[in-house]
Coordinates of C-alpha atoms and ligand atoms in Angstrom, one line a residue:
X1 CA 21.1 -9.4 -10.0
X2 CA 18.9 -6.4 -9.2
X3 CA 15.7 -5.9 -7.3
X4 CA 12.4 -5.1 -8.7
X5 CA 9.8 -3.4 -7.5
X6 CA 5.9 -3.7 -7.4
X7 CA 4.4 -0.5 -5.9
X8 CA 0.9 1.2 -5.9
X9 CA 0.6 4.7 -8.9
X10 CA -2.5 5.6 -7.1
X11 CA -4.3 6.3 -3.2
X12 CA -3.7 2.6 -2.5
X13 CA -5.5 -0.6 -2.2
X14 CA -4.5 -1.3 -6.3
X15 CA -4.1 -4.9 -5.5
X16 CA -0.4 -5.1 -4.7
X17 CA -1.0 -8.2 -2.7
X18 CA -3.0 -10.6 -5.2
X19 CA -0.1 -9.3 -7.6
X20 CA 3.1 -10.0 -5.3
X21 CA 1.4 -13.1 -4.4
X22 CA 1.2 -14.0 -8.0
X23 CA 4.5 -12.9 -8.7
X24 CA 6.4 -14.5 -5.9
X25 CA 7.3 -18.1 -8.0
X26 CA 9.7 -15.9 -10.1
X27 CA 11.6 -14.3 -7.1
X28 CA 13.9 -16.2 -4.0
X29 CA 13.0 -13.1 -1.8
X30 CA 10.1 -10.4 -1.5
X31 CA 11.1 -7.7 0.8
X32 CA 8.1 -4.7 2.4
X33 CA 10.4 -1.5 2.4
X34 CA 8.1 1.1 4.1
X35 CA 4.1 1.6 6.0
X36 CA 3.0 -0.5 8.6
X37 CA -0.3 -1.8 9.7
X38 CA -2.2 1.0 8.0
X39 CA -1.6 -1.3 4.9
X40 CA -4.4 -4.0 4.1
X41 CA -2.7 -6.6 1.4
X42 CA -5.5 -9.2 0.3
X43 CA -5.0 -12.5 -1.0
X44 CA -7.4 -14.9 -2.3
X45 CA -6.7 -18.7 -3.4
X46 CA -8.3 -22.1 -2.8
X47 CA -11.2 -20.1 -1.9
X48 CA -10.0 -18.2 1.2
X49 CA -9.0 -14.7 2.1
X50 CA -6.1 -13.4 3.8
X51 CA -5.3 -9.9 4.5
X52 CA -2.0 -9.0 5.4
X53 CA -0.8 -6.0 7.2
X54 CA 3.1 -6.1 8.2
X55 CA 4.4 -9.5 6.5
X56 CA 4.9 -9.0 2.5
X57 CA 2.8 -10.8 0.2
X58 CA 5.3 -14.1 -0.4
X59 CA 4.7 -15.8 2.7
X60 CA 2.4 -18.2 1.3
X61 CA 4.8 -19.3 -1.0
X62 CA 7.0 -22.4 0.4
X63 CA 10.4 -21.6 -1.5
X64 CA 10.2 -17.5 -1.0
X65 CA 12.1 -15.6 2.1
X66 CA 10.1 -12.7 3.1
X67 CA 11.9 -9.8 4.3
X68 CA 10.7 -7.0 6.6
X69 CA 12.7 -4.1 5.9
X70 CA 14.0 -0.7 8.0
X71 CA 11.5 1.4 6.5
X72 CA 8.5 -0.8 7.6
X73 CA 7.2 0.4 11.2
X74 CA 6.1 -3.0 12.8
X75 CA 2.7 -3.1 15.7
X76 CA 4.1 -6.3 17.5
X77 CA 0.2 -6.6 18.2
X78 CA -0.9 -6.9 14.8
X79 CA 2.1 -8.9 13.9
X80 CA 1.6 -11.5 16.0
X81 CA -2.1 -11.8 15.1
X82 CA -0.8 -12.2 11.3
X83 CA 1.2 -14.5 12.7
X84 CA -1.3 -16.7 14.6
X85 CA -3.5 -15.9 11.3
X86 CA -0.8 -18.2 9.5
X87 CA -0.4 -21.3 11.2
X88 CA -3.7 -22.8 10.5
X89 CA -1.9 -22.3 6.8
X90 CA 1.4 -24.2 7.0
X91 CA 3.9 -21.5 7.1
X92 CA 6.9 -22.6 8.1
X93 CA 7.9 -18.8 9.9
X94 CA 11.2 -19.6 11.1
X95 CA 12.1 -20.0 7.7
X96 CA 10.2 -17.9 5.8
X97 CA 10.3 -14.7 7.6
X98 CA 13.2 -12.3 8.8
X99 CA 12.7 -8.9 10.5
X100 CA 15.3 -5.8 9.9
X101 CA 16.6 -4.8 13.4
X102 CA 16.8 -0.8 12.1
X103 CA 12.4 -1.3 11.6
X104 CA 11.1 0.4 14.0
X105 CA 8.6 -0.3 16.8
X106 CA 4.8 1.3 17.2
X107 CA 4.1 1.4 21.2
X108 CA 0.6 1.8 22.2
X109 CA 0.8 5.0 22.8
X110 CA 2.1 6.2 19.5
X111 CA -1.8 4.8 18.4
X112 CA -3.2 7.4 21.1
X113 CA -1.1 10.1 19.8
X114 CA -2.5 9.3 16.4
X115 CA -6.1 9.1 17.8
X116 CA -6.0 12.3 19.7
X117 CA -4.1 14.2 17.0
X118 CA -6.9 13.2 14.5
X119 CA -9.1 14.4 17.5
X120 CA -7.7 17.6 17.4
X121 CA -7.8 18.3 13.6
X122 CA -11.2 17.8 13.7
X123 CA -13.2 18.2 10.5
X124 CA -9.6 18.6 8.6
X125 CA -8.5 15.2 10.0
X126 CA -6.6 12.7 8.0
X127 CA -8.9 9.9 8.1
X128 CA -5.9 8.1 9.2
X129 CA -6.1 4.4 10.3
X130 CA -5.4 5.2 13.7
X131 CA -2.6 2.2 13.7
X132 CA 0.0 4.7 14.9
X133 CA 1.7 5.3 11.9
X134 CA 2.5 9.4 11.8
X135 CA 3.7 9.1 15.5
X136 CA 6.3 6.3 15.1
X137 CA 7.8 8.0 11.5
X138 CA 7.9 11.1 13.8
X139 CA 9.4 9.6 16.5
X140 CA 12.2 7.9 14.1
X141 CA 12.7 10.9 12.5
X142 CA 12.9 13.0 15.9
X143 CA 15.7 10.3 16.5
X144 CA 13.4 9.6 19.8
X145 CA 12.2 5.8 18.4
X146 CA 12.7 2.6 19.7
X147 CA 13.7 -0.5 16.7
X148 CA 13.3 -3.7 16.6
X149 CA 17.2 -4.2 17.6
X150 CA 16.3 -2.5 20.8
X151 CA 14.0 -5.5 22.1
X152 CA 16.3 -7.7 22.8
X153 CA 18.8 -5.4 24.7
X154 CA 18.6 -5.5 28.4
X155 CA 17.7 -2.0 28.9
X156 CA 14.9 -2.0 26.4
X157 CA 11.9 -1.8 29.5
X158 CA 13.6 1.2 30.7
X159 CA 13.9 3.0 27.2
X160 CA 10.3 2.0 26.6
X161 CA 9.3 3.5 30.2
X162 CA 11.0 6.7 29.1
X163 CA 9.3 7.0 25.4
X164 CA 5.8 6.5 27.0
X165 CA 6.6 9.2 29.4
X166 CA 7.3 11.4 26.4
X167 CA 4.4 10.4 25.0
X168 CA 2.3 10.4 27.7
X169 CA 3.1 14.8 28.2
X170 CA 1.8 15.0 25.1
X171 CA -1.4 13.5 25.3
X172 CA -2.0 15.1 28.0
X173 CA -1.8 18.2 26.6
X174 CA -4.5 17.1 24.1
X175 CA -6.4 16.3 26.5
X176 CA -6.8 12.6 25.4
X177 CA -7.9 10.2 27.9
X178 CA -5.6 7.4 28.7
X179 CA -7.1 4.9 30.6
X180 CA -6.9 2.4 27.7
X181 CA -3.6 2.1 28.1
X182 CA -2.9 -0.7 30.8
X183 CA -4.8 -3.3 28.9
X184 CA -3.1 -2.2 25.4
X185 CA 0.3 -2.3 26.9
X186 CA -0.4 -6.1 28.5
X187 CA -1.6 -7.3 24.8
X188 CA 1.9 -5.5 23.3
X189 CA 4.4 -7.2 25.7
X190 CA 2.5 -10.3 25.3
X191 CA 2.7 -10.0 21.5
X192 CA 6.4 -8.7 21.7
X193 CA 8.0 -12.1 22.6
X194 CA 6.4 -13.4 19.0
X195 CA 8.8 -10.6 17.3
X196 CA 11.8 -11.7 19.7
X197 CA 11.4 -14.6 18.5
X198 CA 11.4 -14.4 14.6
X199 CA 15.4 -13.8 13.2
X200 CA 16.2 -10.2 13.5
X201 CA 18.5 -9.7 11.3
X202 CA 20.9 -6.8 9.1
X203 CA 18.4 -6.9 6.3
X204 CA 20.5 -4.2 4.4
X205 CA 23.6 -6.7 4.4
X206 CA 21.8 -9.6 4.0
X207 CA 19.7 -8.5 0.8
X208 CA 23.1 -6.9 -0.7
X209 CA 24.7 -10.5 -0.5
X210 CA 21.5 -12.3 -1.8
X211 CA 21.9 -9.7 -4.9
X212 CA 25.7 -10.7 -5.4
X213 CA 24.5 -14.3 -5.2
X214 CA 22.0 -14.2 -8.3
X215 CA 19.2 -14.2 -5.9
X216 CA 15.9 -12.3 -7.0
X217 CA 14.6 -9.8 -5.1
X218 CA 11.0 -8.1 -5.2
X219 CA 10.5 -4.8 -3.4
X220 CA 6.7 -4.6 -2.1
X221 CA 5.2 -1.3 -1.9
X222 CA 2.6 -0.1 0.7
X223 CA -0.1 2.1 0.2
X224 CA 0.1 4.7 -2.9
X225 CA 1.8 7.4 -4.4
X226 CA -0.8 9.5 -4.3
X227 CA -0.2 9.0 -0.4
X228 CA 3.6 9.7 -0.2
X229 CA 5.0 12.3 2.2
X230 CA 6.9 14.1 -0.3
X231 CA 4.9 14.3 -3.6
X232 CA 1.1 13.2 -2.5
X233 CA -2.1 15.0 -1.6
X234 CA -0.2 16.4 1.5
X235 CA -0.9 17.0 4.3
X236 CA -3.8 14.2 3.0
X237 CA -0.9 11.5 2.9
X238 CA 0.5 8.9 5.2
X239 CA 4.0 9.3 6.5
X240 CA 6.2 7.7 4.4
X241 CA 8.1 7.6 1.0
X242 CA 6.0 5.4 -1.0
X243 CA 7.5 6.2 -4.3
X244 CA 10.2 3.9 -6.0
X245 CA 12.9 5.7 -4.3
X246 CA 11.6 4.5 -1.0
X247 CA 12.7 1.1 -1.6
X248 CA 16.0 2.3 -2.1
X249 CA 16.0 3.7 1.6
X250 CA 13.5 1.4 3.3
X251 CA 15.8 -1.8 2.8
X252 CA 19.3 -0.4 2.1
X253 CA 19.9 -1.4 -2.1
X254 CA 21.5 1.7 -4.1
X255 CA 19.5 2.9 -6.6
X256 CA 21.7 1.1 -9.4
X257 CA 20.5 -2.1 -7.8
X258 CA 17.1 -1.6 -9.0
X259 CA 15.9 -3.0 -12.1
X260 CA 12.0 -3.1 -13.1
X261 CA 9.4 -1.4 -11.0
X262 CA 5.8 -2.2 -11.4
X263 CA 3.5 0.1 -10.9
X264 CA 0.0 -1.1 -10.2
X265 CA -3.5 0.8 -10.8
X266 CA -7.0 0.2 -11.0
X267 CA -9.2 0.6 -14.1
X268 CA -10.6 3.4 -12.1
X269 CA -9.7 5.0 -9.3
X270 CA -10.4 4.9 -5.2
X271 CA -9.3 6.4 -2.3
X272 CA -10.6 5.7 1.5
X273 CA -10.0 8.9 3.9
X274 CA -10.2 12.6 3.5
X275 CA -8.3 14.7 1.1
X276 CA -8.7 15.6 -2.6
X277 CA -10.0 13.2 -5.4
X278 CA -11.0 15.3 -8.5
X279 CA -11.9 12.4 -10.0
X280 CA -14.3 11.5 -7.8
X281 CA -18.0 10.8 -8.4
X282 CA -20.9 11.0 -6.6
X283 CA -23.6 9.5 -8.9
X284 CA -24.7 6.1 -10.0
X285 CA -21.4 5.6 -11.7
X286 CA -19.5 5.7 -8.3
X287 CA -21.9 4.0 -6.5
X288 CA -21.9 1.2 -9.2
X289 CA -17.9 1.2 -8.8
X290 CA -18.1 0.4 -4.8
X291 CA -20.8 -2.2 -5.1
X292 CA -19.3 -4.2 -8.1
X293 CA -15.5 -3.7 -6.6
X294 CA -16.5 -4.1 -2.9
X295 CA -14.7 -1.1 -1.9
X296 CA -14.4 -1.6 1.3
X297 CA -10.7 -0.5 3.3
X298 CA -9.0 -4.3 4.0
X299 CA -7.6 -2.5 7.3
X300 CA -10.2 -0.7 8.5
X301 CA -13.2 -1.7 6.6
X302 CA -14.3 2.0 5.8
X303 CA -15.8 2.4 2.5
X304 CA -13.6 3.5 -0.2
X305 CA -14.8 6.6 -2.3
X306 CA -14.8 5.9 -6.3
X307 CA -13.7 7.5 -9.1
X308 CA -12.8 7.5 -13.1
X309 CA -9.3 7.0 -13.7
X310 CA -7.1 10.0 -13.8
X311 CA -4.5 10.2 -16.0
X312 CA -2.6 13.2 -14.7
X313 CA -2.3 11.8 -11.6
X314 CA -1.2 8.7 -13.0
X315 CA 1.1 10.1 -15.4
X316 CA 2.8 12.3 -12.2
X317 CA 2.9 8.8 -10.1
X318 CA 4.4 6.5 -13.3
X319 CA 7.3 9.5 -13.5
X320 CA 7.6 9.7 -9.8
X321 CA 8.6 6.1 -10.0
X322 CA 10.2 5.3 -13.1
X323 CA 7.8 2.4 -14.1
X324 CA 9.1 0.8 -16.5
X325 CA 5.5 -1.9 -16.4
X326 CA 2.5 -1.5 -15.9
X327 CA -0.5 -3.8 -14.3
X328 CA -3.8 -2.7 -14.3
X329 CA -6.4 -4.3 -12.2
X330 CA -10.3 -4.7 -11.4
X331 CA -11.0 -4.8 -14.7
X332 CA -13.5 -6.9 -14.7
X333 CA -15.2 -3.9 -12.6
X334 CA -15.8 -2.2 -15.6
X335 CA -18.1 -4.3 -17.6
X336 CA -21.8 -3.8 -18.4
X337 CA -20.7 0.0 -18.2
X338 CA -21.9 1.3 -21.6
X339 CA -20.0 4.4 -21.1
X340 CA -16.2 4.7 -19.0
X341 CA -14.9 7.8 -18.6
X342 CA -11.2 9.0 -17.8
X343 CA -10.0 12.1 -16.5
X344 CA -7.5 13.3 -19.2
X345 CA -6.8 16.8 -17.8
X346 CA -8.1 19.5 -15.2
X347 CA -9.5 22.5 -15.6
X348 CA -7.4 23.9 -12.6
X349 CA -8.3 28.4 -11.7
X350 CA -9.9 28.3 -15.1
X351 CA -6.7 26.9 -17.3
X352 CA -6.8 23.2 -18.9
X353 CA -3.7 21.5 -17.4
X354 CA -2.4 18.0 -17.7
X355 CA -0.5 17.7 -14.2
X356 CA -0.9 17.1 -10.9
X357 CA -0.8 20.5 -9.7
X358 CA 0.4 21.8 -6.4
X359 CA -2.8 22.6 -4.6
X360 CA -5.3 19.9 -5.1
X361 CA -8.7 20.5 -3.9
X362 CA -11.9 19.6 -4.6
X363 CA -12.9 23.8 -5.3
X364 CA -10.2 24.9 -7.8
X365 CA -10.0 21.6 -9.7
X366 CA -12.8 20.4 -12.6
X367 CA -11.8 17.4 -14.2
X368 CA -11.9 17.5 -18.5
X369 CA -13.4 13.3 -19.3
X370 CA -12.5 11.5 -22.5
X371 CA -15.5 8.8 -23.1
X372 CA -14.8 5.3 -23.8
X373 CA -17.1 2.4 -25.0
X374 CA -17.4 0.1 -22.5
X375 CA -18.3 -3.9 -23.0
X376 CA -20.7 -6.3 -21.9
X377 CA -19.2 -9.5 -21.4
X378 CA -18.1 -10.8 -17.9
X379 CA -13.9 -11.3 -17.8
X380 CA -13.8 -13.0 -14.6
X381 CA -13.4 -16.2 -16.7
X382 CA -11.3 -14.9 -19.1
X383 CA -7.9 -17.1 -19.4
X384 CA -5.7 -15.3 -22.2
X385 CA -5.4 -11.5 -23.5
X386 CA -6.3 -12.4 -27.1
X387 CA -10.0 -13.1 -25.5
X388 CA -10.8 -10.0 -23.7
X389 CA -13.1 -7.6 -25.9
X390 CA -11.5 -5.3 -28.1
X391 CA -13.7 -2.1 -26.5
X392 CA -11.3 -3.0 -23.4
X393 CA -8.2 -3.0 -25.3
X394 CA -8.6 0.6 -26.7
X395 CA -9.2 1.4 -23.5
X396 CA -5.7 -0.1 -22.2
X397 CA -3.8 1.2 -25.3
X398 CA -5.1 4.7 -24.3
X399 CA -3.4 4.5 -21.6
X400 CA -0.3 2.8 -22.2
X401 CA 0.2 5.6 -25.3
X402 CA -0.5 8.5 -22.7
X403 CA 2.0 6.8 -20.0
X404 CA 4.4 5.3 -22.7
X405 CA 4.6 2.4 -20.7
X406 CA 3.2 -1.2 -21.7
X407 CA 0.6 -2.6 -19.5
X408 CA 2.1 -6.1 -19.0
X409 CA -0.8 -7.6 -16.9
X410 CA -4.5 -7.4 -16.7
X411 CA -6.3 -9.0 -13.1
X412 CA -9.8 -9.6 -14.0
X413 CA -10.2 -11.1 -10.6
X414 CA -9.1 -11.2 -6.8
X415 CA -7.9 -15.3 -7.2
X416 CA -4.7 -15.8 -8.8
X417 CA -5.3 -17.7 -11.7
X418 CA -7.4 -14.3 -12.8
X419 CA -4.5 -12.9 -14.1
X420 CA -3.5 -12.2 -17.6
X421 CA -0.1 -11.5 -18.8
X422 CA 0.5 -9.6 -22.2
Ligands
GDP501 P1 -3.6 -3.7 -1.8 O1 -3.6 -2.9 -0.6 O2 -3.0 -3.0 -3.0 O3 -3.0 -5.1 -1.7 O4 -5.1 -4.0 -2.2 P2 -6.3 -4.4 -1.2 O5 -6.1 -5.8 -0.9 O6 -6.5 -3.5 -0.1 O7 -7.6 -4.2 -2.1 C1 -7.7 -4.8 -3.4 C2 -9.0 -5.6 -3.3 O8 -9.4 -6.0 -4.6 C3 -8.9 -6.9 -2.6 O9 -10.1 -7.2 -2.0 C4 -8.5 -7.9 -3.7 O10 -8.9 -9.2 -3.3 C5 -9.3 -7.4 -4.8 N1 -8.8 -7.6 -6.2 C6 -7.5 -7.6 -6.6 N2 -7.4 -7.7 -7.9 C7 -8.7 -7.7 -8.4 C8 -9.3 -7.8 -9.7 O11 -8.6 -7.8 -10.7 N3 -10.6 -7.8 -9.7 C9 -11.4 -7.8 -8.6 N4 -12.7 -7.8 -8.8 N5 -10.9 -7.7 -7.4 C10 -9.5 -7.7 -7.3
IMO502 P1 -2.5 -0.3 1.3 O1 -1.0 -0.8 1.4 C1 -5.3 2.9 1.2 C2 -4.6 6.3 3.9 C3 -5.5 6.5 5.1 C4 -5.4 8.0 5.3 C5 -4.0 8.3 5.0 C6 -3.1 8.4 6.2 O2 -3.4 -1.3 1.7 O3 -2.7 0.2 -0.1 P2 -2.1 6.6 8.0 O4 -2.8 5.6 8.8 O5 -1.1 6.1 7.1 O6 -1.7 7.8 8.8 O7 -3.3 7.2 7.0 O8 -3.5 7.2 4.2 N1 -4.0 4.9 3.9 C7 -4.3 4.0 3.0 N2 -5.3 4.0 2.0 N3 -4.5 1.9 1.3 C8 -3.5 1.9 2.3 O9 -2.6 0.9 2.3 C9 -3.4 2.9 3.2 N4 -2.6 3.2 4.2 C10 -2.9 4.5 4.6 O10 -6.8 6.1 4.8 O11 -6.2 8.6 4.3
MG503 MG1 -5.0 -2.3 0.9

């Protein structure tokens, strides 16, 4: 058997959780192979919402394992608020939920560094979360971090003693006031016993044996990859490898144990925090976008900014990734729009291009539209492909002819049963 993998082609926030939640009846085992809390996964059936930060988008599935892979960096806080989140729901955790020992562990003052380095940067900040992400990947990657493994080892207070020391230098050389950090570090050791107490486990090995016993595997994706380290808007990205490859790393499968990867859009485009956007807009049209697609951040609750899609930068994610299917969603976003436009190139230092250049920014990038005839009819109702209007599927036919990929589903809805498969 091999793994698939359902990731995001744009800044995030393309639905990955309505989708993996949808998906999960064909798969024994969805695995979260890289981000942390800074993700914001939203799920809607029998008429309530969950959001989901650190636990893939299986768990409300009775038959599916959900795996927490080495690339993931876990809060223990926010964890265990999922956590409490899911026992009004019938989860049966100790079952459905396994943690790799090599993830590794955000301490409260990895949030502080992320708050005061933000601080510092001033009017060229991030917009990170401020969950702690960039300081953990650094500290894992300075070969300074503390994993999940390390929790239950008996000298685990005394490593953590000698991190926050570390840590504590530096944000006092920021200048970054600390007197938060008693109460934050009482909630954390609190909400650490609810990770000692989940199965830590080898996820590489145990994910390799599910594969050689014809289990099926589904790689979720965090935020975009627009936002990946290596081939985003950088330094406007988050801190990991969010492309397809990442998978490959963040749970230990070779890359000829991969087999599909999905790669999920909207019908336009969004991005919450700073950084470039060329196709961004700041008329009616955008506004229209935010209020119809309640664009607000599922982490932080920050409004998203809106844009037309953009087809270079779609095209540069789908080859980033391989994807072999597409799945567009918020489609339904898009009607009663007489007009949609798409971004089909850029005029980038006075040249039309068709790629995602090197040095995106708002001043040397113009983006070249392609108008589209939009519909009237509301699809939130629709049930089958064959009745959505055919202005729609130009549009979708556009884009799988510019991508060369098929767009396989069509979400016309956050619930689950607003999903179309072609
Ligand atoms: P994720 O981070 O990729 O899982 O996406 P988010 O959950 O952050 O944001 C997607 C938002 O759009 C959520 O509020 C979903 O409930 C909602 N959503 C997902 N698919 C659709 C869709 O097809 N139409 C509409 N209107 N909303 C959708
Ligand atoms: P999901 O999985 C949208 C953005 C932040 C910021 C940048 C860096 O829900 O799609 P970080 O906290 O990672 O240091 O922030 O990345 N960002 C996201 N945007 N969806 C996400 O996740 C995001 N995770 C991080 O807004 O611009
Ligand atoms: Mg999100």
């Amino acid at each position: 058997m091999k793994t698939d993998i359902l990731l995001g082609l744009q800044w995030g926030d393309e639905g990955k959780g309505k989708i993996v939640d949808v998906l999960t009846p064909q798969y024994d085992i969805i695995a979260r192979f890289q981000g942390g809390p800074n993700a914001g996964h939203t799920l809607e059936f029998n008429e309530i919402k969950h959001v989901l930060h650190t636990i893939p988008s299986g768990i409300f599935r009775p038959e599916a394992i959900n795996i927490i892979g080495n690339g993931v960096v876990i809060d223990p806080v926010t964890l265990a608020k999922e956590l409490d989140a899911l026992q009004e729901h019938e989860v049966d955790i100790s079952k459905a939920l396994r943690v790799s020992k090599k993830a590794h562990i955000i301490l409260p003052t990895h949030r502080l560094l992320d708050a005061a380095s933000e601080r510092a940067k001033g009017s060229s900040k991030i917009g990170s979360t401020l969950k702690g992400i960039g300081p953990t990947y650094m500290d894992k990657t300075g070969r300074n971090g503390l994993r999940v493994g390390d929790i239950i080892e008996e000298n685990f207070t005394e490593r953590y003693a000698a991190l926050k020391q570390k840590h504590l230098q530096l944000l006092e050389n920021f200048d970054y006031p600390t007197e938060d950090l008693g109460a934050m570090e009482d909630v954390f050791f609190e909400s650490l016993e609810s990770l000692r107490k989940l199965p830590l486990i080898d996820s590489e090995h145990y994910l390799n044996d599910a594969l050689k016993n014809n289990k099926k595997i589904l790689a979720e994706g965090a935020q975009g990859s627009l936002l990946d380290i290596d081939f985003g808007s950088y330094p406007f990205v988050t801190s990991s490898n969010t492309v397809s490859a990442g998978a490959c790393i963040g749970l230990g499968l070779a890359p000829n144990k991969i087999g599909e990867v999905f790669g999920i859009f909207k019908a336009y485009c969004t991005r919450v925090g700073s950084g470039p956007f060329p196709s961004e807009l700041f008329d009616q049209d955008g506004r229209r976008l935010a209020t119809k697609g309640h664009e607000f951040g599922a982490t932080t609750g920050r409004p998203r900014r809106c844009g037309w899609l953009d087809l270079p930068a779609l095209k540069y994610a789908a080859m980033l990734n391989g994807v072999t299917q597409l799945i567009m969603t918020k489609a339904d976003v898009l009607s009663a729009f007489e007009i949609i436009k798409v971004c089909t190139h850029y005029i980038y230092k006075g040249e039309k291009i068709d790629y995602f250049p090197y040095d995106v920014n708002g001043e040397n990038i113009e983006p070249v539209w392609q108008e589209f005839k939009g519909w009237a009819e509301d699809l939130t109702h629709v049930k089958f492909v064959d009745e959505l209007p055919g202005t729609l599927i130009e549009y979708i036919e556009f884009i799988e002819e510019q991508l060369n990929v098929p767009v396989k589903i069509v979400s016309v809805g956050p619930k689950r049963d607003q999903t179309l498969m072609r």
